Coordinates of N, CA, C and O in Angstrom, one line a residue:
M75 N -33.1 -30.1 -12.1 CA -31.7 -30.2 -11.6 C -31.4 -31.7 -11.2 O -32.3 -32.4 -10.9
E76 N -30.1 -32.0 -11.2 CA -29.7 -33.3 -10.8 C -29.9 -33.6 -9.3 O -30.0 -32.7 -8.5
K77 N -30.0 -34.9 -9.0 CA -30.1 -35.2 -7.6 C -28.8 -34.7 -6.8 O -27.7 -34.8 -7.4
G78 N -29.0 -34.2 -5.6 CA -27.9 -33.7 -4.9 C -27.5 -32.2 -5.2 O -26.5 -31.7 -4.8
S79 N -28.4 -31.6 -6.0 CA -28.1 -30.2 -6.5 C -28.0 -29.2 -5.3 O -27.2 -28.3 -5.4
W80 N -28.8 -29.4 -4.3 CA -28.8 -28.4 -3.2 C -27.5 -28.4 -2.5 O -27.0 -27.3 -2.1
K81 N -26.8 -29.5 -2.4 CA -25.5 -29.6 -1.8 C -24.5 -28.8 -2.7 O -23.7 -28.0 -2.1
I82 N -24.6 -28.9 -4.0 CA -23.7 -28.2 -4.9 C -24.0 -26.7 -4.8 O -23.0 -25.9 -4.7
I83 N -25.2 -26.3 -4.8 CA -25.6 -24.9 -4.7 C -25.0 -24.3 -3.3 O -24.5 -23.3 -3.3
F84 N -25.2 -25.1 -2.3 CA -24.8 -24.6 -0.9 C -23.2 -24.4 -1.0 O -22.8 -23.3 -0.6
W85 N -22.5 -25.3 -1.5 CA -21.0 -25.2 -1.6 C -20.6 -24.1 -2.6 O -19.6 -23.5 -2.4
S86 N -21.4 -23.9 -3.6 CA -21.0 -22.8 -4.6 C -21.2 -21.5 -3.9 O -20.4 -20.5 -4.1
I87 N -22.2 -21.3 -3.0 CA -22.4 -20.1 -2.3 C -21.3 -19.9 -1.3 O -20.7 -18.8 -1.2
I88 N -20.9 -20.9 -0.5 CA -19.8 -20.8 0.4 C -18.5 -20.5 -0.3 O -17.8 -19.5 0.2
L89 N -18.2 -21.1 -1.4 CA -17.0 -20.9 -2.1 C -17.0 -19.4 -2.7 O -15.9 -18.8 -2.7
T90 N -18.1 -19.0 -3.1 CA -18.2 -17.6 -3.6 C -17.9 -16.6 -2.5 O -17.2 -15.6 -2.7
F91 N -18.5 -16.8 -1.3 CA -18.2 -15.9 -0.2 C -16.7 -15.9 0.1 O -16.1 -14.9 0.3
I92 N -16.1 -17.1 0.2 CA -14.7 -17.2 0.5 C -13.8 -16.5 -0.5 O -12.9 -15.7 -0.2
T93 N -14.1 -16.8 -1.8 CA -13.2 -16.1 -2.8 C -13.5 -14.6 -2.9 O -12.6 -13.9 -3.2
S94 N -14.7 -14.2 -2.7 CA -15.1 -12.8 -2.7 C -14.3 -12.0 -1.6 O -13.7 -11.0 -1.9
F95 N -14.4 -12.5 -0.4 CA -13.7 -11.9 0.7 C -12.2 -11.9 0.5 O -11.5 -10.9 0.8
A96 N -11.7 -13.0 0.0 CA -10.2 -13.2 -0.2 C -9.8 -12.2 -1.3 O -8.7 -11.5 -1.1
T97 N -10.5 -12.1 -2.4 CA -10.1 -11.2 -3.5 C -10.3 -9.7 -3.1 O -9.5 -8.8 -3.5
M98 N -11.3 -9.4 -2.2 CA -11.4 -8.0 -1.7 C -10.2 -7.7 -0.8 O -9.6 -6.6 -1.0
A99 N -9.8 -8.6 0.0 CA -8.7 -8.4 0.9 C -7.4 -8.2 0.1 O -6.6 -7.4 0.4
L100 N -7.2 -9.1 -0.9 CA -6.0 -9.0 -1.7 C -6.0 -7.7 -2.5 O -4.9 -7.1 -2.6
G101 N -7.1 -7.3 -3.0 CA -7.1 -6.0 -3.8 C -6.8 -4.8 -2.9 O -6.1 -3.9 -3.2
N102 N -7.3 -4.9 -1.7 CA -7.0 -3.8 -0.7 C -5.5 -3.8 -0.3 O -4.9 -2.8 -0.2
L103 N -5.0 -5.0 -0.1 CA -3.6 -5.1 0.3 C -2.6 -4.7 -0.9 O -1.7 -3.9 -0.6
L104 N -2.9 -5.2 -2.1 CA -2.0 -4.9 -3.2 C -2.2 -3.5 -3.9 O -1.3 -2.9 -4.3
F105 N -3.5 -3.2 -4.0 CA -3.8 -2.0 -4.8 C -4.5 -0.9 -4.0 O -4.8 0.1 -4.6
H106 N -4.8 -1.1 -2.8 CA -5.5 -0.2 -1.9 C -6.8 0.2 -2.6 O -7.2 1.4 -2.6
T107 N -7.5 -0.8 -3.1 CA -8.7 -0.6 -3.9 C -9.9 -0.2 -3.0 O -10.8 0.4 -3.4
G108 N -9.9 -0.7 -1.8 CA -11.0 -0.5 -0.9 C -12.2 -1.3 -1.4 O -12.1 -2.1 -2.3
F109 N -13.3 -1.1 -0.8 CA -14.5 -1.8 -1.3 C -15.5 -0.7 -1.7 O -15.8 0.2 -1.0
V110 N -16.0 -0.9 -2.9 CA -17.0 0.1 -3.5 C -18.4 -0.5 -3.2 O -18.6 -1.7 -3.6
E111 N -19.2 0.2 -2.5 CA -20.5 -0.3 -2.2 C -21.4 -0.4 -3.4 O -21.4 0.4 -4.3
N112 N -22.2 -1.4 -3.5 CA -23.2 -1.6 -4.5 C -24.4 -0.8 -4.2 O -25.1 -1.0 -3.3
S113 N -24.6 0.3 -5.1 CA -25.7 1.2 -4.8 C -27.1 0.5 -5.0 O -28.1 1.0 -4.5
N114 N -27.2 -0.6 -5.6 CA -28.4 -1.3 -5.8 C -28.8 -2.0 -4.4 O -30.0 -2.3 -4.2
A115 N -27.8 -2.3 -3.6 CA -28.1 -3.0 -2.3 C -28.8 -2.1 -1.3 O -29.6 -2.6 -0.5
V116 N -28.5 -0.8 -1.3 CA -29.1 0.1 -0.3 C -30.4 0.7 -0.8 O -30.4 1.3 -1.8
H117 N -31.4 0.4 -0.1 CA -32.7 0.9 -0.4 C -33.4 1.3 0.9 O -33.6 0.4 1.8
T118 N -33.7 2.5 1.1 CA -34.4 3.0 2.3 C -35.8 3.2 2.0 O -36.3 3.2 0.8
G119 N -36.6 3.5 3.0 CA -38.0 3.7 2.8 C -38.8 2.7 3.6 O -38.3 1.9 4.4
P120 N -40.1 2.6 3.3 CA -41.0 1.7 3.9 C -40.6 0.2 3.7 O -40.0 -0.1 2.7
I121 N -40.9 -0.6 4.6 CA -40.5 -2.0 4.5 C -41.0 -2.7 3.3 O -40.3 -3.4 2.6
L122 N -42.3 -2.4 2.9 CA -42.8 -2.9 1.7 C -42.0 -2.5 0.4 O -41.8 -3.4 -0.4
A123 N -41.6 -1.3 0.4 CA -40.7 -0.9 -0.7 C -39.4 -1.6 -0.7 O -38.9 -2.0 -1.8
R124 N -38.8 -1.9 0.4 CA -37.6 -2.6 0.5 C -37.8 -4.1 0.0 O -36.9 -4.6 -0.7
I125 N -38.9 -4.7 0.4 CA -39.2 -6.1 0.0 C -39.4 -6.1 -1.5 O -38.9 -7.0 -2.2
Q126 N -40.1 -5.1 -2.0 CA -40.4 -5.0 -3.5 C -39.0 -4.9 -4.2 O -38.8 -5.5 -5.2
H127 N -38.2 -4.1 -3.7 CA -36.8 -3.9 -4.3 C -36.1 -5.2 -4.3 O -35.4 -5.6 -5.3
L128 N -36.1 -6.0 -3.2 CA -35.4 -7.3 -3.2 C -36.0 -8.3 -4.2 O -35.3 -9.0 -4.9
V129 N -37.3 -8.3 -4.4 CA -38.0 -9.1 -5.4 C -37.5 -8.8 -6.8 O -37.1 -9.6 -7.6
L130 N -37.5 -7.5 -7.1 CA -37.1 -7.0 -8.4 C -35.6 -7.3 -8.6 O -35.2 -7.7 -9.7
L131 N -34.8 -7.1 -7.6 CA -33.4 -7.4 -7.7 C -33.2 -8.9 -8.0 O -32.4 -9.3 -8.8
S132 N -34.0 -9.8 -7.3 CA -33.8 -11.2 -7.6 C -34.2 -11.6 -9.0 O -33.5 -12.4 -9.6
I133 N -35.2 -10.9 -9.5 CA -35.5 -11.1 -11.0 C -34.4 -10.7 -11.9 O -34.1 -11.3 -12.8
S134 N -33.8 -9.5 -11.5 CA -32.7 -9.0 -12.4 C -31.5 -10.0 -12.3 O -30.7 -10.1 -13.3
L135 N -31.3 -10.7 -11.2 CA -30.2 -11.6 -11.0 C -30.4 -12.8 -12.0 O -29.5 -13.4 -12.5
I136 N -31.7 -13.2 -12.2 CA -32.0 -14.3 -13.2 C -31.5 -13.8 -14.5 O -30.9 -14.5 -15.3
G137 N -31.8 -12.5 -14.8 CA -31.4 -11.9 -16.1 C -29.9 -11.9 -16.3 O -29.3 -12.3 -17.3
E138 N -29.2 -11.6 -15.2 CA -27.7 -11.6 -15.2 C -27.2 -13.0 -15.5 O -26.2 -13.2 -16.3
E139 N -27.8 -14.0 -14.9 CA -27.4 -15.4 -15.2 C -27.6 -15.8 -16.6 O -26.8 -16.5 -17.3
L140 N -28.8 -15.4 -17.2 CA -29.1 -15.7 -18.5 C -28.2 -15.0 -19.5 O -27.7 -15.6 -20.5
I141 N -27.8 -13.8 -19.2 CA -26.9 -13.1 -20.1 C -25.5 -13.8 -20.1 O -24.9 -14.0 -21.1
T142 N -25.1 -14.1 -18.9 CA -23.8 -14.8 -18.7 C -23.8 -16.1 -19.4 O -22.8 -16.5 -20.1
A143 N -24.9 -16.9 -19.3 CA -25.0 -18.2 -19.9 C -25.1 -18.0 -21.5 O -24.5 -18.9 -22.2
S144 N -25.6 -16.9 -21.9 CA -25.7 -16.7 -23.4 C -24.4 -16.4 -24.0 O -24.2 -16.6 -25.2
V145 N -23.4 -16.1 -23.2 CA -22.0 -16.0 -23.6 C -21.3 -17.3 -23.4 O -20.6 -17.9 -24.3
A146 N -21.4 -17.9 -22.2 CA -20.7 -19.1 -21.8 C -21.0 -20.3 -22.7 O -20.0 -21.0 -23.2
F147 N -22.2 -20.6 -22.9 CA -22.6 -21.9 -23.6 C -22.2 -21.9 -25.1 O -21.6 -22.8 -25.6
P148 N -22.5 -20.8 -25.9 CA -22.1 -20.8 -27.3 C -20.6 -20.8 -27.4 O -20.0 -21.5 -28.2
L149 N -19.9 -20.1 -26.5 CA -18.5 -20.1 -26.5 C -17.9 -21.5 -26.2 O -17.0 -21.9 -26.9
Y150 N -18.5 -22.1 -25.2 CA -18.1 -23.5 -24.9 C -18.2 -24.4 -26.1 O -17.3 -25.2 -26.4
H151 N -19.3 -24.3 -26.8 CA -19.6 -25.2 -27.9 C -18.6 -25.0 -29.0 O -18.1 -25.9 -29.7
L152 N -18.3 -23.7 -29.3 CA -17.3 -23.4 -30.3 C -15.9 -23.9 -29.9 O -15.2 -24.5 -30.7
L153 N -15.5 -23.7 -28.7 CA -14.2 -24.1 -28.2 C -14.1 -25.6 -28.1 O -13.0 -26.2 -28.3
A154 N -15.2 -26.3 -27.7 CA -15.1 -27.8 -27.6 C -14.8 -28.5 -28.9 O -14.4 -29.6 -28.8
E155 N -15.0 -27.8 -30.0 CA -14.6 -28.4 -31.3 C -13.1 -28.4 -31.5 O -12.6 -29.2 -32.3
K156 N -12.4 -27.6 -30.8 CA -11.0 -27.4 -31.0 C -10.1 -27.9 -29.8 O -8.9 -28.0 -30.0
M157 N -10.7 -28.2 -28.7 CA -10.0 -28.6 -27.5 C -10.8 -29.5 -26.7 O -12.0 -29.8 -27.0
S158 N -10.3 -30.0 -25.6 CA -11.1 -30.9 -24.7 C -12.2 -30.1 -24.1 O -12.2 -28.9 -23.9
S159 N -13.2 -30.9 -23.7 CA -14.4 -30.3 -23.1 C -14.1 -29.5 -21.8 O -14.6 -28.5 -21.6
K160 N -13.2 -30.1 -21.0 CA -12.8 -29.4 -19.8 C -12.1 -28.1 -20.1 O -12.4 -27.1 -19.4
Q161 N -11.2 -28.1 -21.0 CA -10.5 -26.8 -21.3 C -11.5 -25.8 -21.9 O -11.4 -24.6 -21.5
A162 N -12.4 -26.3 -22.7 CA -13.4 -25.4 -23.3 C -14.3 -24.8 -22.3 O -14.6 -23.6 -22.3
W163 N -14.6 -25.6 -21.3 CA -15.5 -25.1 -20.2 C -14.8 -24.1 -19.3 O -15.3 -23.0 -19.0
I164 N -13.5 -24.3 -19.1 CA -12.7 -23.4 -18.2 C -12.6 -22.0 -19.0 O -12.8 -21.0 -18.4
I165 N -12.2 -22.0 -20.2 CA -12.0 -20.8 -21.0 C -13.4 -20.1 -21.1 O -13.4 -18.8 -20.9
A166 N -14.4 -20.8 -21.5 CA -15.7 -20.2 -21.6 C -16.2 -19.6 -20.3 O -16.8 -18.5 -20.3
G167 N -16.0 -20.3 -19.2 CA -16.3 -19.8 -17.9 C -15.6 -18.6 -17.5 O -16.2 -17.6 -17.0
L168 N -14.3 -18.6 -17.8 CA -13.5 -17.4 -17.4 C -13.9 -16.2 -18.2 O -14.1 -15.1 -17.7
I169 N -14.1 -16.3 -19.5 CA -14.5 -15.2 -20.4 C -15.9 -14.7 -20.0 O -16.1 -13.5 -19.8
S170 N -16.8 -15.6 -19.8 CA -18.2 -15.2 -19.4 C -18.2 -14.5 -18.0 O -18.9 -13.5 -17.8
A171 N -17.3 -15.0 -17.1 CA -17.2 -14.4 -15.8 C -16.7 -13.0 -15.8 O -17.1 -12.1 -15.1
I172 N -15.7 -12.8 -16.7 CA -15.1 -11.5 -16.8 C -16.1 -10.5 -17.4 O -16.3 -9.4 -17.0
L173 N -16.8 -11.0 -18.4 CA -17.9 -10.1 -19.0 C -19.0 -9.8 -18.0 O -19.5 -8.7 -17.9
F174 N -19.3 -10.8 -17.2 CA -20.3 -10.6 -16.1 C -19.8 -9.5 -15.2 O -20.6 -8.6 -14.8
G175 N -18.5 -9.5 -14.8 CA -18.0 -8.5 -13.9 C -18.0 -7.1 -14.6 O -18.4 -6.1 -14.0
L176 N -17.7 -7.1 -15.9 CA -17.7 -5.8 -16.6 C -19.1 -5.2 -16.7 O -19.3 -4.0 -16.8
M177 N -20.2 -6.0 -16.6 CA -21.5 -5.5 -16.6 C -21.8 -4.7 -15.4 O -22.8 -3.9 -15.3
H178 N -21.0 -4.8 -14.4 CA -21.1 -4.1 -13.1 C -20.3 -2.8 -13.0 O -20.2 -2.2 -11.9
L179 N -19.7 -2.4 -14.1 CA -18.8 -1.2 -14.0 C -19.5 0.0 -13.5 O -19.0 0.8 -12.7
K180 N -20.7 0.3 -14.0 CA -21.4 1.5 -13.5 C -21.8 1.4 -12.0 O -21.6 2.3 -11.3
I181 N -22.3 0.2 -11.6 CA -22.7 0.1 -10.2 C -21.5 0.3 -9.3 O -21.6 0.8 -8.2
Y182 N -20.3 -0.2 -9.7 CA -19.1 -0.1 -8.8 C -18.2 1.0 -9.3 O -17.0 1.0 -9.0
H183 N -18.8 2.0 -9.9 CA -18.1 3.3 -10.2 C -16.8 3.1 -10.9 O -15.8 3.8 -10.6
G184 N -16.7 2.2 -11.9 CA -15.6 2.0 -12.7 C -14.4 1.3 -12.1 O -13.3 1.2 -12.7
N185 N -14.6 0.7 -10.9 CA -13.5 0.0 -10.2 C -13.2 -1.3 -10.9 O -13.9 -2.3 -10.7
L186 N -12.3 -1.4 -11.8 CA -12.0 -2.6 -12.6 C -11.6 -3.8 -11.8 O -12.1 -4.9 -12.1
Y187 N -10.8 -3.6 -10.8 CA -10.4 -4.7 -10.0 C -11.7 -5.4 -9.3 O -11.8 -6.6 -9.4
Q188 N -12.5 -4.5 -8.7 CA -13.7 -5.0 -8.1 C -14.6 -5.7 -9.1 O -15.1 -6.8 -8.8
C189 N -14.8 -5.1 -10.3 CA -15.7 -5.7 -11.3 C -15.1 -7.0 -11.9 O -15.9 -8.0 -12.0
I190 N -13.9 -7.0 -12.3 CA -13.4 -8.2 -13.0 C -13.0 -9.3 -12.0 O -13.4 -10.5 -12.2
V191 N -12.3 -9.0 -10.9 CA -11.8 -10.0 -10.0 C -12.9 -10.3 -8.9 O -13.3 -11.5 -8.8
V192 N -13.3 -9.3 -8.1 CA -14.2 -9.6 -7.0 C -15.6 -10.0 -7.4 O -16.1 -10.9 -6.9
I193 N -16.1 -9.4 -8.4 CA -17.4 -9.7 -8.9 C -17.4 -10.8 -10.0 O -18.1 -11.8 -9.9
G194 N -16.5 -10.6 -11.0 CA -16.5 -11.5 -12.1 C -15.9 -12.9 -11.8 O -16.7 -13.9 -11.9
L195 N -14.7 -12.9 -11.4 CA -14.1 -14.2 -11.2 C -14.6 -15.0 -10.1 O -14.6 -16.2 -10.1
T196 N -15.1 -14.3 -9.1 CA -15.7 -15.0 -7.9 C -17.1 -15.6 -8.2 O -17.6 -16.3 -7.4
R197 N -17.6 -15.3 -9.4 CA -18.9 -16.0 -9.8 C -18.6 -17.3 -10.4 O -19.6 -18.1 -10.7
L198 N -17.4 -17.7 -10.6 CA -17.1 -19.0 -11.2 C -17.8 -20.2 -10.5 O -18.2 -21.2 -11.2
P199 N -17.9 -20.2 -9.2 CA -18.6 -21.3 -8.5 C -20.1 -21.4 -9.0 O -20.6 -22.5 -9.1
F200 N -20.7 -20.3 -9.4 CA -22.1 -20.4 -10.0 C -22.0 -21.0 -11.3 O -23.0 -21.8 -11.7
N201 N -21.0 -20.7 -12.1 CA -20.9 -21.4 -13.4 C -20.7 -22.9 -13.2 O -21.3 -23.7 -13.9
Y202 N -19.9 -23.2 -12.2 CA -19.7 -24.6 -11.9 C -21.0 -25.3 -11.5 O -21.3 -26.4 -11.8
A203 N -21.8 -24.5 -10.7 CA -23.1 -25.1 -10.3 C -24.0 -25.4 -11.5 O -24.8 -26.3 -11.5
W204 N -23.9 -24.5 -12.5 CA -24.7 -24.8 -13.7 C -24.4 -26.2 -14.2 O -25.2 -27.0 -14.6
R205 N -23.1 -26.4 -14.3 CA -22.6 -27.7 -14.9 C -22.9 -28.9 -14.1 O -23.3 -29.9 -14.6
K206 N -22.6 -28.8 -12.8 CA -22.8 -29.9 -11.9 C -24.3 -30.2 -11.6 O -24.6 -31.4 -11.4
T207 N -25.1 -29.2 -11.6 CA -26.6 -29.5 -11.4 C -27.3 -29.8 -12.7 O -28.4 -30.2 -12.7
N208 N -26.6 -29.6 -13.8 CA -27.1 -29.8 -15.2 C -28.3 -28.9 -15.4 O -29.3 -29.3 -16.1
S209 N -28.2 -27.7 -14.9 CA -29.3 -26.7 -15.0 C -28.8 -25.3 -14.7 O -28.0 -25.1 -13.8
L210 N -29.3 -24.3 -15.4 CA -29.0 -22.9 -15.1 C -29.5 -22.6 -13.7 O -29.0 -21.7 -13.0
W211 N -30.6 -23.3 -13.2 CA -31.1 -23.0 -11.9 C -30.1 -23.2 -10.8 O -30.2 -22.5 -9.8
G212 N -29.1 -24.0 -11.0 CA -28.1 -24.2 -10.0 C -27.4 -22.9 -9.7 O -27.2 -22.4 -8.6
G213 N -27.0 -22.2 -10.8 CA -26.3 -20.9 -10.6 C -27.3 -19.8 -10.3 O -26.9 -18.9 -9.5
I214 N -28.5 -19.8 -10.8 CA -29.5 -18.8 -10.5 C -29.8 -18.8 -9.0 O -29.8 -17.8 -8.4
I215 N -30.1 -20.0 -8.5 CA -30.5 -20.1 -7.1 C -29.3 -19.7 -6.2 O -29.5 -18.9 -5.2
G216 N -28.1 -20.1 -6.5 CA -26.9 -19.8 -5.7 C -26.7 -18.3 -5.8 O -26.4 -17.7 -4.7
H217 N -26.8 -17.7 -6.9 CA -26.6 -16.2 -7.1 C -27.6 -15.4 -6.3 O -27.2 -14.5 -5.6
I218 N -28.9 -15.8 -6.4 CA -29.9 -15.1 -5.6 C -29.7 -15.2 -4.1 O -29.7 -14.2 -3.4
I219 N -29.4 -16.4 -3.6 CA -29.2 -16.5 -2.2 C -28.0 -15.8 -1.8 O -28.0 -15.0 -0.7
Y220 N -26.9 -15.9 -2.5 CA -25.6 -15.1 -2.2 C -25.9 -13.6 -2.1 O -25.5 -13.0 -1.1
D221 N -26.6 -13.1 -3.1 CA -26.8 -11.6 -3.1 C -27.8 -11.2 -2.0 O -27.6 -10.2 -1.3
L222 N -28.8 -12.0 -1.7 CA -29.7 -11.7 -0.6 C -29.1 -11.7 0.7 O -29.4 -10.9 1.6
V223 N -28.2 -12.7 0.9 CA -27.4 -12.7 2.2 C -26.6 -11.4 2.4 O -26.5 -10.9 3.5
I224 N -26.1 -10.9 1.3 CA -25.4 -9.6 1.4 C -26.3 -8.4 1.5 O -26.1 -7.5 2.3
F225 N -27.4 -8.4 0.7 CA -28.2 -7.2 0.6 C -29.2 -7.0 1.7 O -29.5 -5.9 2.1
I226 N -29.7 -8.1 2.3 CA -30.8 -8.0 3.3 C -30.2 -7.2 4.5 O -30.9 -6.3 5.0
P227 N -29.0 -7.6 5.0 CA -28.5 -6.8 6.2 C -28.3 -5.3 5.8 O -28.6 -4.4 6.6
A228 N -27.9 -5.0 4.6 CA -27.7 -3.6 4.2 C -29.0 -2.8 4.1 O -29.0 -1.6 4.3
M229 N -30.1 -3.6 3.8 CA -31.4 -2.9 3.7 C -32.2 -2.8 5.0 O -33.0 -1.9 5.1
F230 N -32.0 -3.8 5.9 CA -32.9 -3.9 7.0 C -32.2 -3.6 8.4 O -32.8 -3.5 9.4
I231 N -30.9 -3.7 8.4 CA -30.1 -3.5 9.7 C -29.5 -2.1 9.6 O -28.6 -1.8 8.7
V232 N -29.9 -1.2 10.4 CA -29.4 0.2 10.4 C -28.3 0.3 11.3 O -28.2 -0.2 12.3

């Protein structure tokens, strides 16, 4: 990763929290969507089983980033031939973020607003972290920390 990457990752996490909470509130205000709990976050049982679940979850988040990148980067390269690099990155980022959100339809019980807007579009700071850190690790680390901050209280605070 590029020098100063941790600062970019930190701000991508903060921006994702802000946009996530703002889009949840907007969805509730406009569409009365409420918040659908992520069933992957809640894991009861012995502490060791909960920790194991968090480790496996973190590995799956790496997979989510790789799948999203496997859409974003080829699409970016195709679009960059027809438009500016900045425009191509924005469009590729938006499309890959929407597809990322749609990957969560089952977990969020078909709630399209939550999947496309709250989950999909609010992951754009992680796409930005890829670009600014010059590494997928920027988005991967940001995504893992973001999800762990959300999931750990759900798993360990009763």
